[in-house]
């Protein structure tokens, strides 16, 4: 699993592409999704170079892992969706329909989200 340094989130982390930032610390960057699927749609990414969740789980430090998990809650609070509830999910690989090969958690909220997995 080779990390592609030219993926769009790597470019955002390097400041080569702008993003609408929500939260940033030593371990994570959270920003709004450019093509929102729900009223609120944010993304949170680790600052380290990890292709997907499996890559992250096997290589990241405990601090990076806890930083990302805590960051989901922090970002949800920052965008004002914590009290009413929200959903966070991660797509992994081809069957998971992951499009950007840098680990990212989606954070959806601001409205009723319906069933977890859409019927297709
Ligand atoms: P996934 O299918 O899980 O890989 O999701 C990738 C997400 O990245 C999609 O929801 C895209 O809308 C989002 N995305 C792609 N490019 C950008 C960008 N430049 N800024 C913010 N979000 C982006």
mmCIF file with all atom_site columns, C-alpha atoms and ligand atoms in Angstrom:
data_model
loop_
_atom_site.group_PDB
_atom_site.id
_atom_site.type_symbol
_atom_site.label_atom_id
_atom_site.label_alt_id
_atom_site.label_comp_id
_atom_site.label_asym_id
_atom_site.label_entity_id
_atom_site.label_seq_id
_atom_site.pdbx_PDB_ins_code
_atom_site.Cartn_x
_atom_site.Cartn_y
_atom_site.Cartn_z
_atom_site.occupancy
_atom_site.B_iso_or_equiv
_atom_site.pdbx_formal_charge
_atom_site.auth_seq_id
_atom_site.auth_comp_id
_atom_site.auth_asym_id
_atom_site.auth_atom_id
_atom_site.pdbx_PDB_model_num
ATOM   1   C CA  . UNK A 1 1   ? 0.000   0.000  0.000  1.00 0.00 ? 1   UNK A CA  1
ATOM   2   C CA  . UNK A 1 2   ? 1.981   2.979  -1.259 1.00 0.00 ? 2   UNK A CA  1
ATOM   3   C CA  . UNK A 1 3   ? 0.918   6.440  -0.203 1.00 0.00 ? 3   UNK A CA  1
ATOM   4   C CA  . UNK A 1 4   ? 0.327   8.833  -3.119 1.00 0.00 ? 4   UNK A CA  1
ATOM   5   C CA  . UNK A 1 5   ? 1.752   12.193 -2.054 1.00 0.00 ? 5   UNK A CA  1
ATOM   6   C CA  . UNK A 1 6   ? -0.236  13.910 -4.803 1.00 0.00 ? 6   UNK A CA  1
ATOM   7   C CA  . UNK A 1 7   ? -3.688  12.979 -3.491 1.00 0.00 ? 7   UNK A CA  1
ATOM   8   C CA  . UNK A 1 8   ? -5.987  15.933 -2.868 1.00 0.00 ? 8   UNK A CA  1
ATOM   9   C CA  . UNK A 1 9   ? -5.875  15.717 0.935  1.00 0.00 ? 9   UNK A CA  1
ATOM   10  C CA  . UNK A 1 10  ? -2.064  15.637 0.912  1.00 0.00 ? 10  UNK A CA  1
ATOM   11  C CA  . UNK A 1 11  ? -2.233  18.854 -1.123 1.00 0.00 ? 11  UNK A CA  1
ATOM   12  C CA  . UNK A 1 12  ? -4.634  20.378 1.408  1.00 0.00 ? 12  UNK A CA  1
ATOM   13  C CA  . UNK A 1 13  ? -2.278  19.429 4.257  1.00 0.00 ? 13  UNK A CA  1
ATOM   14  C CA  . UNK A 1 14  ? 0.625   21.094 2.426  1.00 0.00 ? 14  UNK A CA  1
ATOM   15  C CA  . UNK A 1 15  ? -1.486  24.210 1.844  1.00 0.00 ? 15  UNK A CA  1
ATOM   16  C CA  . UNK A 1 16  ? -1.378  23.786 -1.933 1.00 0.00 ? 16  UNK A CA  1
ATOM   17  C CA  . UNK A 1 17  ? -5.184  23.569 -2.130 1.00 0.00 ? 17  UNK A CA  1
ATOM   18  C CA  . UNK A 1 18  ? -7.482  25.620 0.125  1.00 0.00 ? 18  UNK A CA  1
ATOM   19  C CA  . UNK A 1 19  ? -10.024 24.117 2.483  1.00 0.00 ? 19  UNK A CA  1
ATOM   20  C CA  . UNK A 1 20  ? -12.739 25.490 4.734  1.00 0.00 ? 20  UNK A CA  1
ATOM   21  C CA  . UNK A 1 21  ? -11.076 24.640 8.009  1.00 0.00 ? 21  UNK A CA  1
ATOM   22  C CA  . UNK A 1 22  ? -13.058 23.572 11.080 1.00 0.00 ? 22  UNK A CA  1
ATOM   23  C CA  . UNK A 1 23  ? -10.354 22.416 13.459 1.00 0.00 ? 23  UNK A CA  1
ATOM   24  C CA  . UNK A 1 24  ? -6.668  21.656 13.460 1.00 0.00 ? 24  UNK A CA  1
ATOM   25  C CA  . UNK A 1 25  ? -4.184  20.361 15.991 1.00 0.00 ? 25  UNK A CA  1
ATOM   26  C CA  . UNK A 1 26  ? -0.914  18.425 15.995 1.00 0.00 ? 26  UNK A CA  1
ATOM   27  C CA  . UNK A 1 27  ? -2.576  15.242 14.753 1.00 0.00 ? 27  UNK A CA  1
ATOM   28  C CA  . UNK A 1 28  ? -5.579  16.161 12.616 1.00 0.00 ? 28  UNK A CA  1
ATOM   29  C CA  . UNK A 1 29  ? -7.174  18.606 10.229 1.00 0.00 ? 29  UNK A CA  1
ATOM   30  C CA  . UNK A 1 30  ? -10.970 18.870 9.935  1.00 0.00 ? 30  UNK A CA  1
ATOM   31  C CA  . UNK A 1 31  ? -12.647 20.761 7.110  1.00 0.00 ? 31  UNK A CA  1
ATOM   32  C CA  . UNK A 1 32  ? -15.940 20.905 5.218  1.00 0.00 ? 32  UNK A CA  1
ATOM   33  C CA  . UNK A 1 33  ? -16.524 18.465 2.380  1.00 0.00 ? 33  UNK A CA  1
ATOM   34  C CA  . UNK A 1 34  ? -16.494 20.256 -0.981 1.00 0.00 ? 34  UNK A CA  1
ATOM   35  C CA  . UNK A 1 35  ? -19.552 18.301 -2.144 1.00 0.00 ? 35  UNK A CA  1
ATOM   36  C CA  . UNK A 1 36  ? -21.777 17.971 0.944  1.00 0.00 ? 36  UNK A CA  1
ATOM   37  C CA  . UNK A 1 37  ? -24.090 14.944 1.063  1.00 0.00 ? 37  UNK A CA  1
ATOM   38  C CA  . UNK A 1 38  ? -25.973 16.191 4.140  1.00 0.00 ? 38  UNK A CA  1
ATOM   39  C CA  . UNK A 1 39  ? -26.766 19.590 5.676  1.00 0.00 ? 39  UNK A CA  1
ATOM   40  C CA  . UNK A 1 40  ? -23.476 19.383 7.557  1.00 0.00 ? 40  UNK A CA  1
ATOM   41  C CA  . UNK A 1 41  ? -20.731 17.291 5.978  1.00 0.00 ? 41  UNK A CA  1
ATOM   42  C CA  . UNK A 1 42  ? -17.245 17.556 7.390  1.00 0.00 ? 42  UNK A CA  1
ATOM   43  C CA  . UNK A 1 43  ? -14.109 15.483 6.955  1.00 0.00 ? 43  UNK A CA  1
ATOM   44  C CA  . UNK A 1 44  ? -11.321 14.816 9.393  1.00 0.00 ? 44  UNK A CA  1
ATOM   45  C CA  . UNK A 1 45  ? -7.933  13.517 8.350  1.00 0.00 ? 45  UNK A CA  1
ATOM   46  C CA  . UNK A 1 46  ? -4.772  12.527 10.191 1.00 0.00 ? 46  UNK A CA  1
ATOM   47  C CA  . UNK A 1 47  ? -1.741  14.685 9.402  1.00 0.00 ? 47  UNK A CA  1
ATOM   48  C CA  . UNK A 1 48  ? 0.384   11.587 8.863  1.00 0.00 ? 48  UNK A CA  1
ATOM   49  C CA  . UNK A 1 49  ? 0.552   9.809  5.528  1.00 0.00 ? 49  UNK A CA  1
ATOM   50  C CA  . UNK A 1 50  ? -1.931  6.936  5.823  1.00 0.00 ? 50  UNK A CA  1
ATOM   51  C CA  . UNK A 1 51  ? -3.757  5.491  2.844  1.00 0.00 ? 51  UNK A CA  1
ATOM   52  C CA  . UNK A 1 52  ? -6.722  4.098  4.733  1.00 0.00 ? 52  UNK A CA  1
ATOM   53  C CA  . UNK A 1 53  ? -7.948  2.889  8.114  1.00 0.00 ? 53  UNK A CA  1
ATOM   54  C CA  . UNK A 1 54  ? -6.051  -0.399 7.947  1.00 0.00 ? 54  UNK A CA  1
ATOM   55  C CA  . UNK A 1 55  ? -2.808  1.395  7.102  1.00 0.00 ? 55  UNK A CA  1
ATOM   56  C CA  . UNK A 1 56  ? -3.459  3.791  10.005 1.00 0.00 ? 56  UNK A CA  1
ATOM   57  C CA  . UNK A 1 57  ? -4.387  1.048  12.488 1.00 0.00 ? 57  UNK A CA  1
ATOM   58  C CA  . UNK A 1 58  ? -1.236  -0.883 11.766 1.00 0.00 ? 58  UNK A CA  1
ATOM   59  C CA  . UNK A 1 59  ? 1.272   1.993  11.546 1.00 0.00 ? 59  UNK A CA  1
ATOM   60  C CA  . UNK A 1 60  ? 0.046   5.017  13.505 1.00 0.00 ? 60  UNK A CA  1
ATOM   61  C CA  . UNK A 1 61  ? 1.138   5.763  17.060 1.00 0.00 ? 61  UNK A CA  1
ATOM   62  C CA  . UNK A 1 62  ? -1.295  5.528  19.972 1.00 0.00 ? 62  UNK A CA  1
ATOM   63  C CA  . UNK A 1 63  ? -1.266  9.336  20.153 1.00 0.00 ? 63  UNK A CA  1
ATOM   64  C CA  . UNK A 1 64  ? -2.160  9.681  16.492 1.00 0.00 ? 64  UNK A CA  1
ATOM   65  C CA  . UNK A 1 65  ? -4.971  7.158  16.892 1.00 0.00 ? 65  UNK A CA  1
ATOM   66  C CA  . UNK A 1 66  ? -6.437  8.808  19.975 1.00 0.00 ? 66  UNK A CA  1
ATOM   67  C CA  . UNK A 1 67  ? -5.923  12.228 18.369 1.00 0.00 ? 67  UNK A CA  1
ATOM   68  C CA  . UNK A 1 68  ? -8.041  11.238 15.398 1.00 0.00 ? 68  UNK A CA  1
ATOM   69  C CA  . UNK A 1 69  ? -10.824 9.687  17.468 1.00 0.00 ? 69  UNK A CA  1
ATOM   70  C CA  . UNK A 1 70  ? -10.941 12.685 19.807 1.00 0.00 ? 70  UNK A CA  1
ATOM   71  C CA  . UNK A 1 71  ? -10.796 14.985 16.790 1.00 0.00 ? 71  UNK A CA  1
ATOM   72  C CA  . UNK A 1 72  ? -14.057 13.560 15.443 1.00 0.00 ? 72  UNK A CA  1
ATOM   73  C CA  . UNK A 1 73  ? -15.868 14.661 18.615 1.00 0.00 ? 73  UNK A CA  1
ATOM   74  C CA  . UNK A 1 74  ? -14.129 18.026 18.675 1.00 0.00 ? 74  UNK A CA  1
ATOM   75  C CA  . UNK A 1 75  ? -15.000 18.729 15.032 1.00 0.00 ? 75  UNK A CA  1
ATOM   76  C CA  . UNK A 1 76  ? -18.623 17.673 15.582 1.00 0.00 ? 76  UNK A CA  1
ATOM   77  C CA  . UNK A 1 77  ? -18.870 20.105 18.495 1.00 0.00 ? 77  UNK A CA  1
ATOM   78  C CA  . UNK A 1 78  ? -17.269 22.895 16.462 1.00 0.00 ? 78  UNK A CA  1
ATOM   79  C CA  . UNK A 1 79  ? -19.853 22.558 13.693 1.00 0.00 ? 79  UNK A CA  1
ATOM   80  C CA  . UNK A 1 80  ? -22.696 22.416 16.233 1.00 0.00 ? 80  UNK A CA  1
ATOM   81  C CA  . UNK A 1 81  ? -24.057 18.927 15.624 1.00 0.00 ? 81  UNK A CA  1
ATOM   82  C CA  . UNK A 1 82  ? -23.081 17.139 18.830 1.00 0.00 ? 82  UNK A CA  1
ATOM   83  C CA  . UNK A 1 83  ? -26.249 17.758 20.814 1.00 0.00 ? 83  UNK A CA  1
ATOM   84  C CA  . UNK A 1 84  ? -28.657 16.453 18.188 1.00 0.00 ? 84  UNK A CA  1
ATOM   85  C CA  . UNK A 1 85  ? -26.501 13.534 17.121 1.00 0.00 ? 85  UNK A CA  1
ATOM   86  C CA  . UNK A 1 86  ? -24.536 12.830 14.006 1.00 0.00 ? 86  UNK A CA  1
ATOM   87  C CA  . UNK A 1 87  ? -22.837 10.057 12.042 1.00 0.00 ? 87  UNK A CA  1
ATOM   88  C CA  . UNK A 1 88  ? -19.208 9.412  11.333 1.00 0.00 ? 88  UNK A CA  1
ATOM   89  C CA  . UNK A 1 89  ? -18.074 6.838  8.823  1.00 0.00 ? 89  UNK A CA  1
ATOM   90  C CA  . UNK A 1 90  ? -15.009 5.838  6.923  1.00 0.00 ? 90  UNK A CA  1
ATOM   91  C CA  . UNK A 1 91  ? -14.822 4.282  3.476  1.00 0.00 ? 91  UNK A CA  1
ATOM   92  C CA  . UNK A 1 92  ? -12.032 1.784  2.951  1.00 0.00 ? 92  UNK A CA  1
ATOM   93  C CA  . UNK A 1 93  ? -10.690 0.549  -0.364 1.00 0.00 ? 93  UNK A CA  1
ATOM   94  C CA  . UNK A 1 94  ? -12.466 -0.410 -3.532 1.00 0.00 ? 94  UNK A CA  1
ATOM   95  C CA  . UNK A 1 95  ? -15.563 -2.124 -2.122 1.00 0.00 ? 95  UNK A CA  1
ATOM   96  C CA  . UNK A 1 96  ? -15.832 0.635  0.476  1.00 0.00 ? 96  UNK A CA  1
ATOM   97  C CA  . UNK A 1 97  ? -15.878 3.172  -2.364 1.00 0.00 ? 97  UNK A CA  1
ATOM   98  C CA  . UNK A 1 98  ? -12.948 5.161  -1.005 1.00 0.00 ? 98  UNK A CA  1
ATOM   99  C CA  . UNK A 1 99  ? -12.103 7.821  -3.591 1.00 0.00 ? 99  UNK A CA  1
ATOM   100 C CA  . UNK A 1 100 ? -9.317  9.774  -1.903 1.00 0.00 ? 100 UNK A CA  1
ATOM   101 C CA  . UNK A 1 101 ? -6.376  7.590  -0.813 1.00 0.00 ? 101 UNK A CA  1
ATOM   102 C CA  . UNK A 1 102 ? -5.646  9.455  2.427  1.00 0.00 ? 102 UNK A CA  1
ATOM   103 C CA  . UNK A 1 103 ? -7.586  8.201  5.467  1.00 0.00 ? 103 UNK A CA  1
ATOM   104 C CA  . UNK A 1 104 ? -10.586 10.388 6.233  1.00 0.00 ? 104 UNK A CA  1
ATOM   105 C CA  . UNK A 1 105 ? -13.627 10.110 8.457  1.00 0.00 ? 105 UNK A CA  1
ATOM   106 C CA  . UNK A 1 106 ? -16.817 11.686 7.178  1.00 0.00 ? 106 UNK A CA  1
ATOM   107 C CA  . UNK A 1 107 ? -18.928 13.552 9.750  1.00 0.00 ? 107 UNK A CA  1
ATOM   108 C CA  . UNK A 1 108 ? -22.575 14.049 8.798  1.00 0.00 ? 108 UNK A CA  1
ATOM   109 C CA  . UNK A 1 109 ? -25.284 15.905 10.719 1.00 0.00 ? 109 UNK A CA  1
ATOM   110 C CA  . UNK A 1 110 ? -27.557 18.912 10.989 1.00 0.00 ? 110 UNK A CA  1
ATOM   111 C CA  . UNK A 1 111 ? -30.583 16.838 9.940  1.00 0.00 ? 111 UNK A CA  1
ATOM   112 C CA  . UNK A 1 112 ? -32.096 13.363 10.368 1.00 0.00 ? 112 UNK A CA  1
ATOM   113 C CA  . UNK A 1 113 ? -29.756 10.983 8.617  1.00 0.00 ? 113 UNK A CA  1
ATOM   114 C CA  . UNK A 1 114 ? -32.004 8.002  7.992  1.00 0.00 ? 114 UNK A CA  1
ATOM   115 C CA  . UNK A 1 115 ? -30.812 4.425  7.640  1.00 0.00 ? 115 UNK A CA  1
ATOM   116 C CA  . UNK A 1 116 ? -27.125 3.824  8.019  1.00 0.00 ? 116 UNK A CA  1
ATOM   117 C CA  . UNK A 1 117 ? -26.509 2.183  4.649  1.00 0.00 ? 117 UNK A CA  1
ATOM   118 C CA  . UNK A 1 118 ? -28.609 3.373  1.690  1.00 0.00 ? 118 UNK A CA  1
ATOM   119 C CA  . UNK A 1 119 ? -30.426 0.611  -0.208 1.00 0.00 ? 119 UNK A CA  1
ATOM   120 C CA  . UNK A 1 120 ? -29.127 0.210  -3.741 1.00 0.00 ? 120 UNK A CA  1
HETATM 121 P P1  . LIG B 2 .   ? -14.458 9.036  -0.111 1.00 0.00 ? 1   LIG B P1  1
HETATM 122 O O1  . LIG B 2 .   ? -15.387 8.565  -1.198 1.00 0.00 ? 1   LIG B O1  1
HETATM 123 O O2  . LIG B 2 .   ? -14.780 8.424  1.217  1.00 0.00 ? 1   LIG B O2  1
HETATM 124 O O3  . LIG B 2 .   ? -13.004 8.873  -0.494 1.00 0.00 ? 1   LIG B O3  1
HETATM 125 O O4  . LIG B 2 .   ? -14.754 10.568 0.081  1.00 0.00 ? 1   LIG B O4  1
HETATM 126 C C1  . LIG B 2 .   ? -13.958 11.588 -0.482 1.00 0.00 ? 1   LIG B C1  1
HETATM 127 C C2  . LIG B 2 .   ? -14.633 12.883 -0.148 1.00 0.00 ? 1   LIG B C2  1
HETATM 128 O O5  . LIG B 2 .   ? -13.715 13.928 -0.369 1.00 0.00 ? 1   LIG B O5  1
HETATM 129 C C3  . LIG B 2 .   ? -15.862 13.189 -0.996 1.00 0.00 ? 1   LIG B C3  1
HETATM 130 O O6  . LIG B 2 .   ? -16.993 13.372 -0.137 1.00 0.00 ? 1   LIG B O6  1
HETATM 131 C C4  . LIG B 2 .   ? -15.479 14.486 -1.732 1.00 0.00 ? 1   LIG B C4  1
HETATM 132 O O7  . LIG B 2 .   ? -16.560 15.364 -1.904 1.00 0.00 ? 1   LIG B O7  1
HETATM 133 C C5  . LIG B 2 .   ? -14.422 15.052 -0.801 1.00 0.00 ? 1   LIG B C5  1
HETATM 134 N N1  . LIG B 2 .   ? -13.468 15.967 -1.436 1.00 0.00 ? 1   LIG B N1  1
HETATM 135 C C6  . LIG B 2 .   ? -12.767 15.764 -2.575 1.00 0.00 ? 1   LIG B C6  1
HETATM 136 N N2  . LIG B 2 .   ? -11.968 16.823 -2.828 1.00 0.00 ? 1   LIG B N2  1
HETATM 137 C C7  . LIG B 2 .   ? -12.166 17.712 -1.820 1.00 0.00 ? 1   LIG B C7  1
HETATM 138 C C8  . LIG B 2 .   ? -11.633 18.995 -1.497 1.00 0.00 ? 1   LIG B C8  1
HETATM 139 N N3  . LIG B 2 .   ? -10.727 19.601 -2.289 1.00 0.00 ? 1   LIG B N3  1
HETATM 140 N N4  . LIG B 2 .   ? -12.070 19.617 -0.382 1.00 0.00 ? 1   LIG B N4  1
HETATM 141 C C9  . LIG B 2 .   ? -12.987 19.030 0.420  1.00 0.00 ? 1   LIG B C9  1
HETATM 142 N N5  . LIG B 2 .   ? -13.515 17.811 0.185  1.00 0.00 ? 1   LIG B N5  1
HETATM 143 C C10 . LIG B 2 .   ? -13.123 17.154 -0.923 1.00 0.00 ? 1   LIG B C10 1
#
